[in-house]
PDB file of C-alpha atoms in Angstrom:
ATOM      1  CA  MET A 362      -3.381   5.521  13.136  1.00  0.00           C
ATOM      2  CA  SER A 363      -0.064   7.268  13.275  1.00  0.00           C
ATOM      3  CA  ASN A 364      -0.040   8.860   9.803  1.00  0.00           C
ATOM      4  CA  LEU A 365       3.750   9.092  10.013  1.00  0.00           C
ATOM      5  CA  VAL A 366       4.047   8.503   6.284  1.00  0.00           C
ATOM      6  CA  VAL A 367       1.775  10.606   4.120  1.00  0.00           C
ATOM      7  CA  ASP A 368       2.647   9.010   0.773  1.00  0.00           C
ATOM      8  CA  LEU A 369       4.204   5.544   0.632  1.00  0.00           C
ATOM      9  CA  ARG A 370       5.390   6.239  -2.900  1.00  0.00           C
ATOM     10  CA  ASN A 371       7.995   8.570  -1.388  1.00  0.00           C
ATOM     11  CA  TYR A 372       8.961   6.491   1.654  1.00  0.00           C
ATOM     12  CA  PRO A 373      12.523   5.238   1.033  1.00  0.00           C
ATOM     13  CA  TRP A 374      12.145   1.995   3.047  1.00  0.00           C
ATOM     14  CA  SER A 375       8.983   0.820   1.316  1.00  0.00           C
ATOM     15  CA  SER A 376       8.689  -1.595  -1.587  1.00  0.00           C
ATOM     16  CA  TYR A 377       5.400   0.082  -2.524  1.00  0.00           C
ATOM     17  CA  PRO A 378       6.922   2.105  -5.424  1.00  0.00           C
ATOM     18  CA  ARG A 379       8.226  -1.130  -6.929  1.00  0.00           C
ATOM     19  CA  TYR A 380       4.716  -2.602  -6.912  1.00  0.00           C
ATOM     20  CA  LEU A 381       3.427   0.481  -8.707  1.00  0.00           C
ATOM     21  CA  ASN A 382       6.227   0.133 -11.260  1.00  0.00           C
ATOM     22  CA  LEU A 383       7.678   3.503 -10.262  1.00  0.00           C
ATOM     23  CA  GLU A 384      11.141   1.985  -9.859  1.00  0.00           C
ATOM     24  CA  ALA A 385      11.296  -0.125 -12.993  1.00  0.00           C
ATOM     25  CA  GLY A 386      14.683  -1.624 -13.667  1.00  0.00           C
ATOM     26  CA  LYS A 387      15.861  -1.690 -10.058  1.00  0.00           C
ATOM     27  CA  SER A 388      17.021  -4.953  -8.540  1.00  0.00           C
ATOM     28  CA  SER A 389      14.229  -7.132  -7.191  1.00  0.00           C
ATOM     29  CA  GLU A 390      16.478  -8.349  -4.341  1.00  0.00           C
ATOM     30  CA  LEU A 391      15.024  -5.727  -2.030  1.00  0.00           C
ATOM     31  CA  VAL A 392      11.402  -6.736  -2.559  1.00  0.00           C
ATOM     32  CA  PRO A 393      10.501  -8.970   0.420  1.00  0.00           C
ATOM     33  CA  ILE A 394       7.519 -10.600  -1.276  1.00  0.00           C
ATOM     34  CA  GLU A 395       7.506 -11.962  -4.784  1.00  0.00           C
ATOM     35  CA  LEU A 396       6.268  -9.062  -6.869  1.00  0.00           C
ATOM     36  CA  GLN A 397       4.600 -11.155  -9.561  1.00  0.00           C
ATOM     37  CA  SER A 398       2.718 -13.201  -6.978  1.00  0.00           C
ATOM     38  CA  VAL A 399       1.087 -10.146  -5.420  1.00  0.00           C
ATOM     39  CA  MET A 400       0.463  -8.352  -8.690  1.00  0.00           C
ATOM     40  CA  SER A 401      -1.212 -11.415 -10.220  1.00  0.00           C
ATOM     41  CA  TYR A 402      -4.342 -10.435  -8.277  1.00  0.00           C
ATOM     42  CA  PHE A 403      -4.614  -7.108 -10.118  1.00  0.00           C
ATOM     43  CA  LYS A 404      -5.008  -6.262 -13.799  1.00  0.00           C
ATOM     44  CA  THR A 405      -2.895  -3.112 -13.602  1.00  0.00           C
ATOM     45  CA  ASN A 406      -0.560  -1.325 -11.219  1.00  0.00           C
ATOM     46  CA  ALA A 407      -3.247   1.353 -10.907  1.00  0.00           C
ATOM     47  CA  ASP A 408      -5.713  -1.305  -9.690  1.00  0.00           C
ATOM     48  CA  TYR A 409      -3.220  -2.318  -6.998  1.00  0.00           C
ATOM     49  CA  GLU A 410      -2.710   1.299  -5.963  1.00  0.00           C
ATOM     50  CA  ARG A 411      -6.479   1.871  -5.800  1.00  0.00           C
ATOM     51  CA  PHE A 412      -6.865  -1.257  -3.655  1.00  0.00           C
ATOM     52  CA  THR A 413      -4.190  -0.175  -1.171  1.00  0.00           C
ATOM     53  CA  LEU A 414      -5.566   3.352  -0.910  1.00  0.00           C
ATOM     54  CA  ASP A 415      -9.105   2.031  -0.410  1.00  0.00           C
ATOM     55  CA  GLN A 416      -7.869  -0.252   2.372  1.00  0.00           C
ATOM     56  CA  ALA A 417      -6.057   2.649   4.052  1.00  0.00           C
ATOM     57  CA  ASP A 418      -9.218   4.759   3.927  1.00  0.00           C
ATOM     58  CA  TYR A 419     -11.226   1.856   5.329  1.00  0.00           C
ATOM     59  CA  ALA A 420      -8.767   1.439   8.215  1.00  0.00           C
ATOM     60  CA  LYS A 421      -8.998   5.153   9.005  1.00  0.00           C
ATOM     61  CA  SER A 422     -12.802   4.920   9.029  1.00  0.00           C
ATOM     62  CA  LEU A 423     -12.696   1.987  11.434  1.00  0.00           C
ATOM     63  CA  GLU A 424     -10.328   3.870  13.716  1.00  0.00           C
ATOM     64  CA  ILE A 425     -12.717   6.839  13.819  1.00  0.00           C
ATOM     65  CA  LEU A 426     -15.754   4.610  14.421  1.00  0.00           C
ATOM     66  CA  LYS A 427     -13.991   2.766  17.213  1.00  0.00           C
ATOM     67  CA  HIS A 428     -14.010   5.916  19.316  1.00  0.00           C
ATOM     68  CA  HIS A 429     -17.741   6.481  18.772  1.00  0.00           C
ATOM     69  CA  LEU A 430     -18.978   3.048  19.818  1.00  0.00           C
ATOM     70  CA  PHE A 431     -20.515   2.427  23.209  1.00  0.00           C
ATOM     71  CA  ASP A 432     -19.301  -0.521  25.259  1.00  0.00           C
TER      72      ASP A 432
END
């Protein structure tokens, strides 16, 4: 994994802050996926954030394991 972006909440070209409700009131034109559709799977914005962070950690774990497996 490249780890080019440490915190997506601060990445200017990401819609992630909008999903966490950190940019409330901004135009939804820039959100490529319907916000309500995605967020309907989560009770709170914090649940969504936890899910994305858990998935990122899982991906990092898989990347590490990949290099330790024998062919």
